[in-house]
């Protein structure tokens, strides 16, 4: 890992064993991108675009003959001087003019990886990371920009963010501050993104990059199930196991824009950052603004390579360290068993059965504070309904603790209903536009987290439940997008800051929670996976992936999220059959296996299970407890299956290999393909833990395995191989 400046060539080269990132300072003033990709020893200005005179173009004061700003690969582009591609930055001066001329000024190399005030970001020690800080300035406009580039060890990722300082005497309005802008050479690329909706998150969307702009975004105030704040540019031959991939991911939970532009000449510019629409941040003289952090990821080992880089980064440098590599408790969540109709008797019965099954944590989901048994009432006051739970939450916690289980509780701290005392007393604490009726979402509104008083109210409310130690886990839910975006406390100059300030407010509360209750396990949730993003993972080690608990639908949801997130961050539950969301029936074995490579929970009424099913659940949990340490240490692979009727995953640790193959539908014509394992030690032997058969690592990878013909839809084959000491 090193950051080198070649003064003669005016080249800045950030490198580790995996990647190089190279920039050139042209004519002492223009910061131009030269390369990002596999590591090179050093750089001698190879691969530079050859310019020639073109019509309908601008001319510039630059020593590169015929270079036009129209296709110069600017490191941090603005629109104003003839670069008409997507800009990374736009600021308006007090005169109302949107104009800046950012010139390279200086740079410095720092040990370590700086944090970003108020925002989640990757952390790393001084020994394992290094940061380049480049300063560009426009003194006339009063703008100084610090461009940050960090590398961590030999990980094939680069962390990027920007800090903007108002060095002038008048306010500046920031309209656009992208977290990352990358220039890639002209060639064919595929684009990959993850799209979806409530209960069908993280679907893969792959298509050839074409001329023009392709963009993925959220303007819903949070990251959203509609689009993940991610995209990748792939070599067209890329698959799970092979090919080149450039991945872009934003460590942020609010509105975002992720886009790639293929320009008139086929050059590509890729960007990710806060969505400029609805965003305007006023920077007073002397103030600074920090963008969220973006992750730039490179893999020449296909999509699995990209995923492994993200997984390593997030497990070791983002997710709270206290939990990141720790097996999580197997939980029973009350939602699909009780919905809002909760009672102490039900809790006691479920907890009793849960204990016998080996479950370690009972989670009381929604309903405990509702006046009725629907999600329509009582949101925001957080007063336990003692008609349902006499003695309150302490009584429920006591029952659960007495059974020897941990106790968890559901909250939706950001929401408020019109019937709440909170709303009656503090209507201005709610996001709304005065004089207009508010838009309801799931019968509720959102608190204005940009207000400190509101944040203090939420912290005090949570503290009142957490301080006496009754609660071991909370599920932090959020069930609607932001609308009527306005904070009554922000004046004209700051209205455009509302959405970002909402997210900063959320992070402030989550940070307080993490600092005050470091042992508390917090699970993120937003109508399932609507806020499944790396910003949240900085505060919470696991996130509920979807309200859809159907095992068949879950394979694509979990497969999609696994592109970015380590399996331990993806919470997955075994529920009842027929499934409540889809009506589909799958076997208990399939439901368990589909959840078991991830963070396992159960979400069903155990009183509806037969004694055989309860025994099966007990056996499953015993099995899971034996393998969960190896799973959390292991590397997760998605496999290319021999046909589209199967989906295959595996987890390979130093000692074990767990293989999951789902046969989607029984089809006698298509079930004899070979499934190739990967990531094994070719020279070691592996023993099938069930049958005792022994195979060579290379044999399992090169020849592969077959699975029997089973007359069942959604059948899962699960194999466990243990690595042996002796060689074939
Ligand atoms: C959301 C969550 C569910 C459940 C309900 C409760 O939809 O995603 O898991 O907690 O809220 O109202």
XYZ file of C-alpha atoms and ligand atoms in Angstrom:
740
model
C 0.000 0.000 0.000
C 1.501 3.318 -1.031
C 0.678 6.755 -2.364
C 3.390 8.060 -4.656
C 3.890 11.429 -6.329
C 6.067 11.417 -9.453
C 7.024 15.061 -9.595
C 8.607 14.913 -13.038
C 5.569 13.384 -14.654
C 3.131 15.097 -12.266
C 1.508 11.771 -11.496
C -0.278 10.770 -8.300
C -0.437 6.995 -7.931
C -2.395 5.273 -5.156
C -1.703 1.568 -5.073
C -1.764 -1.655 -3.173
C -1.243 -5.229 -4.340
C -4.731 -5.350 -5.821
C -5.419 -1.987 -7.469
C -3.860 1.209 -8.813
C -5.601 4.566 -9.028
C -3.728 7.137 -11.092
C -4.221 10.856 -11.691
C -2.196 13.461 -13.573
C -1.897 17.143 -12.827
C -1.900 18.700 -16.271
C -0.243 22.120 -16.662
C -0.093 22.384 -12.882
C -3.816 23.076 -12.670
C -6.099 20.451 -14.213
C -6.602 17.264 -12.201
C -7.217 14.504 -14.734
C -7.990 10.827 -14.204
C -5.667 8.322 -15.847
C -6.430 4.826 -14.565
C -8.261 2.635 -12.093
C -7.864 -1.125 -12.249
C -5.462 -3.939 -11.427
C -2.281 -2.785 -9.744
C 0.632 -1.653 -11.950
C 4.230 -1.146 -10.738
C 4.437 2.392 -12.019
C 2.911 4.588 -14.665
C 4.525 6.323 -17.655
C 1.577 8.036 -19.313
C 0.486 5.107 -21.386
C -3.102 4.749 -22.543
C -3.797 8.486 -22.838
C -6.615 9.418 -25.236
C -5.373 10.745 -28.610
C -7.118 14.015 -29.387
C -7.739 15.583 -32.770
C -9.467 18.702 -33.924
C -13.226 18.383 -33.939
C -16.011 20.687 -34.983
C -18.625 22.185 -32.661
C -16.142 22.076 -29.786
C -14.625 24.478 -27.276
C -10.954 25.506 -27.094
C -8.963 25.712 -23.936
C -5.832 26.957 -22.332
C -4.256 23.492 -22.072
C -0.978 22.067 -23.366
C -2.499 18.826 -24.713
C -3.005 19.514 -28.446
C -6.678 19.615 -29.480
C -7.845 18.421 -26.053
C -11.383 19.527 -25.492
C -13.021 19.685 -22.097
C -15.831 17.805 -23.776
C -13.936 14.547 -23.402
C -11.074 15.297 -21.016
C -11.264 12.774 -18.148
C -11.650 15.233 -15.287
C -11.212 13.812 -11.825
C -13.925 15.977 -10.278
C -15.865 17.585 -13.134
C -17.966 20.725 -13.211
C -20.242 21.668 -16.081
C -19.360 25.276 -16.662
C -16.381 25.240 -19.044
C -17.374 22.959 -21.864
C -17.563 19.571 -20.154
C -21.192 18.770 -20.885
C -21.207 15.303 -19.338
C -22.646 14.608 -15.895
C -21.016 16.991 -13.396
C -19.824 15.998 -9.929
C -20.120 19.443 -8.421
C -22.210 22.603 -8.683
C -22.231 25.629 -6.393
C -24.087 28.915 -6.583
C -22.461 32.097 -5.378
C -24.308 34.891 -3.542
C -24.764 36.597 -6.914
C -26.902 33.686 -8.087
C -24.373 32.427 -10.624
C -23.623 28.721 -10.732
C -19.992 28.760 -11.752
C -16.721 27.415 -10.463
C -13.276 26.865 -11.882
C -11.626 24.271 -9.696
C -7.852 24.160 -10.065
C -5.444 21.743 -8.473
C -3.734 23.413 -5.542
C -1.846 20.845 -3.426
C -2.050 17.436 -1.853
C -1.030 15.622 1.300
C -0.695 11.992 2.280
C -2.011 10.925 5.676
C -1.622 7.722 7.597
C -4.913 6.082 8.438
C -8.440 6.635 7.239
C -10.276 9.731 8.471
C -13.876 9.512 9.660
C -16.515 11.887 8.306
C -18.217 14.124 10.867
C -21.838 13.084 11.422
C -21.784 10.400 8.734
C -21.091 6.675 8.784
C -17.826 5.706 7.133
C -15.270 2.969 6.891
C -12.791 2.795 9.782
C -9.250 1.417 9.719
C -6.127 1.746 11.858
C -3.162 3.944 10.908
C -1.077 0.853 10.201
C -3.501 -0.668 7.733
C -4.651 2.366 5.763
C -3.442 5.453 3.977
C -5.225 8.499 2.614
C -4.513 10.988 -0.115
C -6.093 14.396 0.331
C -6.076 16.573 -2.783
C -6.974 20.229 -2.534
C -8.568 22.020 -5.471
C -9.578 25.648 -5.263
C -11.453 28.429 -6.906
C -10.420 31.465 -4.814
C -12.670 33.840 -6.760
C -15.741 31.763 -5.950
C -14.495 31.110 -2.404
C -14.478 27.349 -2.861
C -11.891 24.917 -1.562
C -12.498 21.214 -2.146
C -10.705 18.411 -0.388
C -10.887 15.191 -2.384
C -10.251 12.142 -0.185
C -8.928 8.787 -1.429
C -8.227 5.991 1.073
C -6.825 2.503 0.602
C -6.947 -0.257 3.186
C -4.254 -2.931 3.144
C -4.485 -4.925 -0.053
C -8.242 -4.735 -0.454
C -9.309 -3.986 -4.024
C -11.385 -1.001 -2.950
C -10.916 2.729 -2.724
C -12.909 4.980 -0.397
C -13.899 8.384 -1.713
C -15.522 11.450 -0.276
C -15.334 15.226 -0.575
C -15.206 18.112 1.841
C -16.184 21.568 0.612
C -15.066 24.717 2.409
C -16.454 28.180 1.886
C -13.333 30.340 1.832
C -15.215 33.416 0.655
C -17.010 36.189 2.471
C -20.542 35.363 1.364
C -22.728 32.263 1.592
C -22.434 29.556 -1.047
C -25.253 27.265 -2.089
C -24.121 23.732 -2.857
C -26.408 22.120 -5.427
C -24.419 18.999 -6.216
C -21.581 17.282 -4.389
C -21.074 13.781 -5.749
C -19.095 11.407 -3.577
C -17.263 9.792 -6.450
C -16.684 10.431 -10.125
C -14.736 7.927 -12.194
C -13.607 8.023 -15.820
C -13.360 4.712 -17.662
C -11.991 4.145 -21.165
C -14.199 3.531 -24.174
C -15.133 -0.157 -24.494
C -18.200 -2.323 -24.039
C -19.641 -2.579 -20.573
C -22.688 -4.170 -19.057
C -24.511 -2.361 -16.283
C -25.769 -4.200 -13.227
C -28.105 -2.702 -10.650
C -30.497 -4.000 -7.998
C -34.134 -2.935 -8.256
C -37.281 -4.036 -6.491
C -40.267 -3.135 -4.396
C -41.723 -3.906 -1.007
C -41.573 -7.678 -0.468
C -39.487 -8.251 -3.602
C -36.210 -6.486 -2.978
C -32.774 -6.760 -4.616
C -33.550 -8.123 -8.097
C -30.681 -8.111 -10.538
C -30.993 -5.881 -13.567
C -28.287 -6.344 -16.217
C -28.083 -4.723 -19.650
C -25.471 -3.312 -22.042
C -24.392 0.260 -21.327
C -25.588 2.440 -24.176
C -24.893 6.013 -25.223
C -26.464 8.523 -22.903
C -27.035 8.427 -19.172
C -28.257 5.409 -17.269
C -29.289 6.224 -13.738
C -30.641 4.610 -10.600
C -31.951 6.759 -7.835
C -34.045 7.239 -4.791
C -35.943 10.421 -4.021
C -37.977 8.705 -1.320
C -35.934 10.192 1.511
C -34.375 6.849 2.261
C -32.375 4.412 0.230
C -35.522 2.475 -0.820
C -36.363 -1.053 -2.038
C -36.881 0.372 -5.546
C -33.164 0.830 -6.207
C -30.131 -0.115 -4.186
C -27.544 2.732 -4.003
C -25.253 0.618 -6.105
C -24.372 -0.235 -9.655
C -21.563 -2.049 -11.381
C -19.948 -1.806 -14.791
C -18.941 -5.220 -16.064
C -16.993 -6.632 -18.946
C -19.702 -8.245 -21.090
C -18.262 -11.735 -20.424
C -18.393 -11.259 -16.649
C -20.185 -13.894 -14.600
C -20.084 -14.933 -10.972
C -16.662 -16.548 -11.331
C -14.959 -14.529 -14.070
C -14.645 -11.188 -15.760
C -13.964 -7.602 -14.765
C -16.270 -5.665 -12.490
C -16.195 -2.068 -11.279
C -18.591 -1.716 -8.359
C -19.961 1.542 -6.908
C -21.720 1.702 -3.553
C -22.702 4.617 -1.348
C -22.475 4.542 2.446
C -25.631 6.567 2.934
C -29.308 5.971 3.769
C -31.028 8.874 2.025
C -31.762 10.174 -1.468
C -29.074 9.088 -3.893
C -28.166 9.195 -7.543
C -26.040 6.476 -9.122
C -25.316 6.966 -12.803
C -23.112 6.147 -15.724
C -22.793 8.161 -18.898
C -21.434 6.792 -22.130
C -20.431 9.956 -23.995
C -20.365 10.766 -27.712
C -16.999 9.008 -28.116
C -17.824 5.979 -25.997
C -15.902 7.171 -22.922
C -17.627 6.403 -19.663
C -18.140 8.529 -16.583
C -19.592 6.900 -13.474
C -20.820 8.726 -10.400
C -22.555 8.123 -7.121
C -23.625 10.514 -4.380
C -26.471 12.421 -2.759
C -29.227 13.125 -5.276
C -28.862 16.744 -6.434
C -32.636 17.091 -6.882
C -34.239 18.416 -3.679
C -30.765 19.160 -2.336
C -29.359 22.592 -1.680
C -26.966 23.187 1.173
C -26.052 26.699 2.248
C -22.485 27.037 3.365
C -21.708 30.142 5.374
C -18.185 31.639 5.180
C -15.721 29.374 6.983
C -18.113 26.408 7.087
C -17.472 22.999 5.543
C -19.763 20.346 4.109
C -18.851 16.662 3.868
C -20.290 14.295 1.308
C -21.123 10.706 2.268
C -18.477 8.117 1.529
C -18.518 6.034 -1.631
C -16.848 2.685 -2.180
C -15.123 1.975 -5.461
C -14.547 -1.731 -5.928
C -12.571 -3.580 -8.585
C -12.639 -7.285 -9.319
C -11.113 -9.371 -12.066
C -12.661 -12.450 -10.497
C -16.218 -11.723 -11.526
C -19.123 -10.791 -9.325
C -18.008 -13.092 -6.544
C -14.730 -11.172 -6.457
C -16.639 -7.895 -6.155
C -18.831 -9.340 -3.407
C -15.845 -10.630 -1.459
C -14.261 -7.177 -1.527
C -17.490 -5.599 -0.217
C -18.003 -8.339 2.377
C -14.439 -8.048 3.697
C -14.648 -4.279 3.819
C -17.975 -4.199 5.617
C -17.195 -7.002 8.065
C -13.801 -5.654 9.071
C -14.209 -1.913 8.635
C -17.865 -0.849 8.803
C -20.189 -3.086 10.835
C -19.910 -2.517 14.631
C -16.808 -4.559 15.573
C -18.460 -5.903 18.707
C -20.854 -7.935 16.545
C -19.295 -8.198 13.090
C -17.681 -11.639 13.428
C -19.875 -12.936 16.238
C -22.526 -15.596 15.709
C -25.922 -13.994 16.310
C -28.618 -15.466 18.565
C -31.331 -17.542 16.890
C -34.511 -15.543 17.420
C -38.250 -16.046 17.375
C -40.082 -12.958 16.101
C -43.743 -12.562 17.089
C -44.970 -10.714 13.947
C -46.344 -13.497 11.751
C -47.502 -15.419 14.857
C -49.438 -12.622 16.579
C -49.370 -9.556 14.324
C -50.660 -6.763 16.599
C -52.735 -9.075 18.779
C -50.136 -9.627 21.489
C -50.659 -10.817 25.069
C -48.572 -12.035 27.982
C -50.146 -15.501 27.670
C -49.117 -15.771 24.020
C -45.640 -14.525 24.812
C -45.286 -17.069 27.596
C -46.502 -19.959 25.422
C -44.284 -19.042 22.486
C -41.260 -18.423 24.703
C -41.750 -21.787 26.400
C -41.846 -23.625 23.064
C -39.001 -21.485 21.751
C -36.815 -22.393 24.690
C -37.441 -26.096 24.096
C -36.521 -25.640 20.446
C -33.198 -24.028 21.351
C -34.153 -20.482 20.334
C -32.094 -17.863 22.196
C -33.947 -14.568 21.754
C -37.656 -13.769 21.746
C -38.604 -10.600 19.858
C -41.874 -8.865 20.613
C -42.701 -7.130 17.337
C -45.396 -4.514 16.644
C -48.631 -4.383 18.644
C -47.434 -3.861 22.226
C -48.384 -0.171 22.347
C -51.346 -0.168 19.918
C -54.800 0.576 21.269
C -56.297 -1.925 18.832
C -54.983 -4.878 16.900
C -54.067 -3.086 13.677
C -51.190 -0.879 12.560
C -53.540 2.128 12.282
C -53.243 3.637 15.758
C -51.107 4.903 18.625
C -47.875 5.512 16.758
C -45.407 7.837 18.452
C -46.232 7.800 22.163
C -44.518 4.498 22.926
C -46.680 3.736 25.939
C -47.229 0.048 26.442
C -50.892 -0.997 26.262
C -51.306 -2.631 29.649
C -54.667 -4.085 28.676
C -52.665 -6.333 26.397
C -49.572 -6.602 28.571
C -50.436 -6.000 32.262
C -47.260 -4.880 34.000
C -45.936 -3.424 30.764
C -42.783 -4.327 28.879
C -40.990 -5.248 32.109
C -43.565 -7.976 32.681
C -43.116 -9.330 29.157
C -39.326 -9.172 29.484
C -39.479 -10.949 32.850
C -41.493 -13.832 31.413
C -39.054 -14.241 28.556
C -35.952 -13.888 30.717
C -37.326 -16.418 33.215
C -37.471 -18.943 30.394
C -33.764 -18.328 29.835
C -34.194 -16.381 26.588
C -33.067 -12.877 25.700
C -35.794 -10.311 25.131
C -36.099 -8.052 22.101
C -38.563 -5.259 21.284
C -39.810 -3.595 18.096
C -39.793 0.197 17.678
C -40.522 2.532 14.827
C -39.002 5.628 16.430
C -39.177 7.906 13.393
C -42.959 7.613 12.947
C -45.930 9.367 14.502
C -49.700 9.050 14.086
C -52.259 11.852 14.181
C -54.029 10.257 17.149
C -50.892 10.377 19.302
C -50.426 12.714 22.249
C -47.066 13.562 20.722
C -48.663 14.889 17.547
C -51.390 16.764 19.449
C -48.780 18.488 21.598
C -46.084 19.027 18.961
C -47.536 19.240 15.452
C -44.399 21.098 14.378
C -42.228 18.130 15.209
C -43.573 16.439 12.110
C -42.275 16.760 8.544
C -44.995 18.763 6.792
C -45.736 21.827 4.712
C -47.865 24.272 6.737
C -51.263 24.954 5.207
C -51.410 21.652 3.300
C -52.744 18.306 4.437
C -50.022 15.758 5.042
C -49.576 12.644 2.927
C -50.164 9.494 4.959
C -47.981 6.446 4.615
C -49.015 3.301 6.476
C -51.395 5.625 8.399
C -48.485 7.619 9.799
C -46.163 10.594 9.366
C -42.493 11.117 10.067
C -40.869 13.074 12.841
C -38.542 15.846 11.759
C -35.219 14.368 12.797
C -33.406 17.529 11.774
C -34.741 19.076 15.018
C -32.574 18.465 18.069
C -35.589 18.511 20.419
C -37.151 15.711 18.390
C -33.957 13.667 18.505
C -33.710 14.235 22.251
C -37.309 13.048 22.640
C -36.513 9.827 20.760
C -33.291 9.243 22.705
C -35.069 9.789 26.029
C -37.919 7.491 25.004
C -35.502 4.706 24.026
C -33.379 5.281 27.107
C -36.450 4.900 29.341
C -36.907 1.373 27.943
C -33.264 0.388 27.744
C -31.774 1.765 30.948
C -33.006 -0.959 33.313
C -31.495 -3.765 31.231
C -34.798 -5.486 30.317
C -34.065 -5.330 26.607
C -31.267 -7.205 24.842
C -32.208 -6.414 21.249
C -34.280 -3.887 19.378
C -35.702 -3.983 15.889
C -35.513 -0.448 14.449
C -38.234 -0.202 11.845
C -39.266 2.606 9.470
C -42.267 2.089 7.247
C -42.839 4.929 4.831
C -41.048 7.257 2.411
C -40.560 10.969 3.107
C -43.156 13.254 1.542
C -44.174 16.881 2.115
C -40.482 17.428 2.725
C -40.128 20.493 4.908
C -38.793 21.309 8.316
C -40.585 24.235 9.934
C -37.411 25.229 11.754
C -35.302 25.699 8.650
C -35.417 29.138 7.042
C -35.555 29.991 3.350
C -31.808 29.518 2.901
C -31.819 26.064 4.430
C -35.039 24.448 3.158
C -33.113 22.384 0.614
C -31.217 20.717 3.433
C -34.228 18.969 4.966
C -33.800 15.490 3.487
C -30.087 15.303 4.226
C -30.605 16.751 7.702
C -33.227 14.051 8.336
C -30.591 11.389 7.623
C -27.941 13.217 9.677
C -30.490 13.303 12.517
C -31.133 9.579 12.163
C -27.397 8.900 12.274
C -27.062 11.105 15.357
C -29.630 8.986 17.213
C -28.155 5.692 16.013
C -24.703 6.868 17.010
C -25.962 7.743 20.468
C -27.540 4.294 20.718
C -24.322 2.572 19.633
C -22.203 4.568 22.078
C -24.602 4.320 25.028
C -25.580 0.674 24.566
C -22.654 -1.004 22.794
C -23.847 -4.486 23.810
C -27.380 -3.966 22.516
C -28.061 -5.936 19.342
C -29.984 -3.667 16.950
C -31.597 -5.043 13.801
C -32.430 -2.600 11.025
C -35.720 -2.862 9.165
C -37.780 -0.700 6.875
C -40.912 -2.482 5.660
C -38.435 -5.312 5.146
C -35.373 -4.242 3.162
C -36.337 -0.683 2.178
C -33.349 0.760 4.024
C -30.858 -2.024 3.540
C -27.756 0.060 2.971
C -24.156 0.345 4.167
C -24.962 3.567 6.039
C -27.269 1.644 8.361
C -24.743 -1.187 8.712
C -22.311 1.192 10.406
C -24.751 1.247 13.336
C -26.591 -2.088 13.154
C -24.965 -5.444 12.374
C -27.997 -7.057 10.747
C -30.970 -5.947 8.665
C -34.314 -7.624 7.963
C -34.076 -8.289 4.230
C -37.748 -8.492 3.279
C -41.270 -8.826 4.609
C -41.535 -11.668 2.128
C -40.591 -14.822 4.049
C -41.419 -17.260 1.249
C -38.381 -19.508 0.759
C -38.596 -19.464 -3.032
C -38.828 -15.669 -3.263
C -36.173 -15.340 -0.608
C -33.555 -17.067 -2.757
C -33.530 -14.223 -5.270
C -33.806 -11.538 -2.570
C -30.907 -12.951 -0.562
C -28.929 -13.727 -3.701
C -29.301 -10.069 -4.735
C -28.317 -8.629 -1.359
C -25.367 -11.041 -1.174
C -23.803 -9.157 -4.074
C -23.025 -6.426 -1.563
C -23.566 -7.606 1.980
C -22.017 -10.411 4.029
C -24.575 -13.140 4.817
C -24.412 -12.408 8.560
C -25.865 -8.945 7.849
C -28.866 -10.474 6.068
C -31.578 -11.539 8.456
C -33.717 -14.461 7.277
C -36.594 -16.238 9.018
C -38.340 -19.579 8.777
C -42.075 -18.899 8.652
C -45.275 -20.925 8.429
C -46.528 -22.654 5.301
C -48.570 -21.817 3.203
C -46.601 -18.612 3.272
C -48.477 -15.504 4.463
C -47.211 -13.324 1.603
C -47.349 -15.684 -1.375
C -49.554 -18.590 -0.346
C -46.803 -20.937 -1.512
C -46.008 -24.124 0.355
C -42.457 -25.286 0.839
C -41.041 -27.906 3.161
C -39.729 -26.979 6.602
C -36.332 -28.261 5.458
C -36.326 -25.896 2.452
C -37.381 -22.953 4.606
C -34.636 -23.690 7.116
C -31.904 -24.280 4.565
C -32.775 -21.085 2.695
C -32.322 -19.107 5.903
C -29.481 -21.091 7.412
C -26.553 -19.584 5.483
C -27.665 -16.144 6.701
C -28.636 -14.830 10.149
C -31.287 -17.321 11.167
C -34.563 -16.628 12.918
C -38.044 -18.126 13.152
C -41.235 -16.166 12.656
C -44.212 -18.458 13.114
C -46.746 -19.537 15.706
C -45.033 -22.502 17.324
C -48.369 -23.712 18.728
C -49.410 -24.466 15.132
C -46.477 -26.829 14.647
C -46.939 -30.572 15.127
C -44.672 -32.384 17.539
C -42.724 -33.723 14.522
C -42.255 -30.188 13.234
C -41.168 -28.939 16.648
C -38.627 -31.735 16.768
C -37.435 -30.846 13.281
C -37.042 -27.207 14.333
C -35.085 -28.308 17.398
C -32.789 -30.383 15.184
C -32.372 -27.478 12.760
C -31.341 -25.114 15.520
C -28.920 -27.678 16.945
C -27.442 -28.036 13.460
C -27.231 -24.262 12.973
C -25.471 -23.705 16.292
C -22.827 -26.207 15.224
C -22.135 -24.497 11.927
C -22.770 -20.800 12.580
C -19.200 -19.961 13.673
C -17.798 -21.536 10.509
C -20.478 -19.723 8.471
C -19.614 -16.302 9.860
C -15.888 -16.883 9.252
C -16.436 -18.337 5.785
C -16.531 -16.879 2.289
C -19.886 -16.820 0.506
C -20.077 -17.827 -3.176
C -22.893 -17.558 -5.678
C -22.453 -20.199 -8.355
C -23.375 -20.338 -11.992
C -25.718 -23.335 -12.079
C -25.809 -25.732 -15.018
C -29.360 -24.544 -15.777
C -31.769 -21.868 -14.642
C -33.890 -24.366 -12.743
C -31.312 -24.434 -9.956
C -29.719 -21.870 -7.711
C -26.491 -22.657 -5.918
C -24.627 -21.022 -3.051
C -21.762 -22.176 -0.910
C -19.837 -20.980 2.109
C -16.223 -22.041 2.399
C -14.256 -21.615 5.620
C -10.783 -22.924 6.537
C -12.353 -26.134 7.807
C -15.723 -26.602 6.113
C -17.675 -26.156 2.930
C -21.464 -25.842 3.013
C -23.296 -26.236 -0.278
C -26.879 -25.123 -0.934
C -28.590 -26.117 -4.182
C -32.256 -25.344 -4.732
C -34.141 -27.258 -7.412
C -36.798 -24.706 -8.251
C -39.234 -27.052 -9.974
C -39.278 -30.765 -10.463
C -38.224 -31.280 -14.081
C -36.995 -34.744 -15.082
C -35.511 -33.350 -18.292
C -33.049 -31.029 -16.648
C -31.638 -32.429 -13.466
C -28.342 -34.072 -14.339
C -25.992 -31.132 -14.722
C -22.827 -30.830 -12.704
C -22.470 -28.362 -9.884
C -18.929 -27.108 -9.484
C -17.678 -26.147 -6.059
C -15.187 -23.335 -5.690
C -12.840 -21.775 -3.173
C -11.632 -25.173 -1.921
C -8.032 -26.156 -1.404
C -7.322 -28.172 -4.568
C -4.691 -30.261 -2.791
C -6.805 -31.154 0.247
C -9.398 -33.850 0.733
C -12.967 -33.169 1.767
C -15.298 -35.563 3.520
C -19.051 -35.473 3.112
C -20.132 -35.036 6.746
C -23.304 -37.126 6.207
C -22.121 -40.019 4.040
C -18.445 -40.184 4.992
C -17.405 -40.187 1.303
C -14.078 -38.541 0.590
C -13.269 -36.357 -2.419
C -10.282 -34.325 -3.575
C -10.696 -30.559 -3.555
C -9.775 -30.269 -7.233
C -12.199 -33.069 -8.100
C -15.088 -31.221 -6.460
C -14.164 -28.004 -8.214
C -13.209 -29.273 -11.671
C -15.575 -32.208 -12.156
C -18.298 -31.109 -9.775
C -21.136 -32.991 -8.135
C -24.562 -34.132 -9.250
C -27.731 -34.255 -7.217
C -30.493 -36.878 -7.277
C -33.803 -36.497 -9.036
C -36.338 -35.535 -6.363
C -40.015 -35.219 -7.234
C -40.564 -31.977 -5.351
C -40.681 -28.310 -6.249
C -38.423 -25.993 -4.237
C -36.341 -28.879 -2.977
C -33.030 -27.953 -1.341
C -29.970 -30.168 -1.432
C -27.623 -29.277 1.378
C -24.168 -30.774 1.594
C -21.521 -30.310 4.225
C -17.917 -31.170 3.382
C -15.231 -31.137 6.033
C -11.658 -30.476 5.072
C -9.347 -33.328 6.028
C -5.738 -33.193 7.065
C -4.523 -35.967 4.741
C -4.133 -35.605 0.980
C -5.414 -37.930 -1.760
C -42.774 -3.841 8.993
C -41.683 -4.860 9.197
C -42.266 -6.171 9.660
C -43.053 -5.957 10.926
C -44.114 -4.899 10.700
C -44.805 -4.527 11.973
O -43.553 -4.161 7.895
O -40.931 -5.031 8.044
O -41.245 -7.122 9.883
O -42.184 -5.571 11.956
O -43.552 -3.715 10.158
O -45.757 -3.552 11.800
